[in-house]
Amino acid sequence: MTCIFWHIVAHELPAEILCEDNDLVIFKDINPAAPIHFLIVPKKHIDSINGLDEKNAGIVSKMVLAAKRMAEQHGVQSGYRLMINTGREAGQVVYHLHMHFMGGWGRKPVIR
Ligand code: DGP
């Protein structure tokens, strides 16, 4: 495997890792598009949603439940966005399945 997330998941490349379990690694997006922007990444390599089938699709519910836990831990249950870009036309750049977790807008200073 040569994709960058594979190397991050294997701890061969650095990333700001927030937590990790047997199935997932969660780290900060290098180019945040929100005040809080994490990537929830399966350890097992799957290119994208298009690589899911009945046998491996359970990972998506684990990703969603991890997102729910992150929202609780970071105090943003009042609003967060989960996004999985799938395919070039949708803007997928890294071909290792990942879910964007974005939130924290309520923490931005109000500009008058
Ligand atoms: P996507 O367009 O859905 O494939 O999103 C890829 C995201 O991954 C993008 O928001 C930037 C982030 N990213 C790319 N390379 C790295 C990296 O080396 N480290 C980290 N932490 N994030 C990365």
XYZ file of C-alpha atoms and ligand atoms in Angstrom:
135
model
C 0.000 0.000 0.000
C 1.364 3.424 -0.814
C -1.398 5.806 0.212
C -0.500 8.389 2.821
C -3.185 7.338 5.321
C -1.907 3.791 5.230
C 1.472 5.089 6.430
C -0.154 7.285 9.117
C -2.243 4.371 10.367
C 0.936 2.249 10.522
C 2.727 5.052 12.459
C 5.269 5.336 9.662
C 4.374 8.989 9.028
C 3.537 11.603 11.676
C 0.062 12.933 12.366
C -1.712 14.537 15.315
C -3.442 11.371 16.463
C -6.313 11.928 18.899
C -7.228 8.326 19.533
C -6.911 4.847 18.207
C -8.495 1.450 18.759
C -8.317 -1.942 17.023
C -10.244 -0.709 13.998
C -9.782 3.049 13.663
C -7.321 5.896 13.942
C -8.552 9.468 14.388
C -6.203 12.344 13.584
C -6.384 16.062 12.790
C -6.811 17.065 9.174
C -3.642 18.777 7.936
C -5.731 21.384 6.118
C -8.686 22.102 8.419
C -11.899 23.364 6.865
C -13.590 23.944 10.251
C -12.440 24.951 13.759
C -12.493 21.242 14.614
C -11.612 18.946 11.718
C -10.626 15.329 12.323
C -10.341 12.376 9.999
C -11.775 9.037 11.130
C -9.819 6.375 9.308
C -10.135 2.571 9.296
C -6.892 0.688 9.908
C -7.821 -1.793 7.219
C -7.267 -0.444 3.735
C -10.443 0.167 1.729
C -10.167 2.633 -1.158
C -13.522 4.311 -0.668
C -17.218 3.638 -0.071
C -17.093 1.929 -3.471
C -14.880 -0.750 -1.908
C -17.490 -1.756 0.680
C -19.525 -4.947 0.624
C -21.584 -6.973 3.092
C -18.428 -8.326 4.751
C -16.618 -5.054 5.503
C -19.392 -2.424 5.630
C -19.661 -2.743 9.418
C -16.667 -0.424 9.652
C -18.913 2.484 8.677
C -21.076 2.104 11.777
C -17.889 2.019 13.869
C -16.780 5.252 12.189
C -20.140 6.914 12.899
C -20.114 5.811 16.553
C -16.535 7.092 16.888
C -17.744 10.433 15.488
C -20.511 10.524 18.092
C -17.940 9.918 20.848
C -15.674 12.656 19.448
C -18.620 15.076 19.451
C -19.253 14.294 23.122
C -15.575 14.587 24.073
C -15.167 17.896 22.275
C -18.483 19.354 23.401
C -19.964 19.857 19.961
C -23.057 17.630 20.103
C -25.070 20.736 19.183
C -23.705 20.601 15.644
C -21.163 18.660 13.646
C -20.838 17.470 10.082
C -19.695 14.072 8.834
C -18.561 13.785 5.236
C -17.185 10.939 3.127
C -15.995 12.104 -0.277
C -16.253 9.264 -2.765
C -14.495 9.475 -6.099
C -12.629 12.181 -7.975
C -15.753 14.059 -9.032
C -16.723 14.471 -5.378
C -13.258 15.691 -4.399
C -11.783 12.512 -2.928
C -8.031 13.011 -2.932
C -6.815 10.248 -0.627
C -7.893 6.757 -1.680
C -8.116 5.216 1.775
C -11.636 5.378 3.186
C -12.006 8.251 5.669
C -14.761 10.270 7.264
C -14.319 13.987 7.848
C -15.553 15.174 11.256
C -16.116 18.929 11.247
C -17.514 21.161 13.940
C -16.746 23.842 16.469
C -18.288 26.740 14.577
C -20.024 27.898 17.748
C -16.596 28.594 19.198
C -15.691 31.157 16.553
C -15.599 34.776 17.718
C -18.578 36.773 16.464
C -17.465 39.420 13.944
C -19.698 42.534 13.998
P -10.543 13.911 0.721
O -10.653 15.075 -0.215
O -11.881 13.513 1.272
O -9.775 12.758 0.120
O -9.748 14.461 1.979
C -8.405 14.261 2.222
C -8.065 15.074 3.446
O -6.872 14.581 3.992
C -7.848 16.567 3.172
O -8.783 17.324 3.929
C -6.438 16.840 3.652
C -6.094 15.631 4.480
N -4.710 15.185 4.369
C -4.045 14.909 3.220
N -2.790 14.517 3.492
C -2.681 14.525 4.852
C -1.623 14.194 5.732
O -0.516 13.815 5.355
N -1.856 14.338 7.061
C -3.067 14.758 7.547
N -3.205 14.853 8.859
N -4.102 15.057 6.738
C -3.905 14.946 5.398
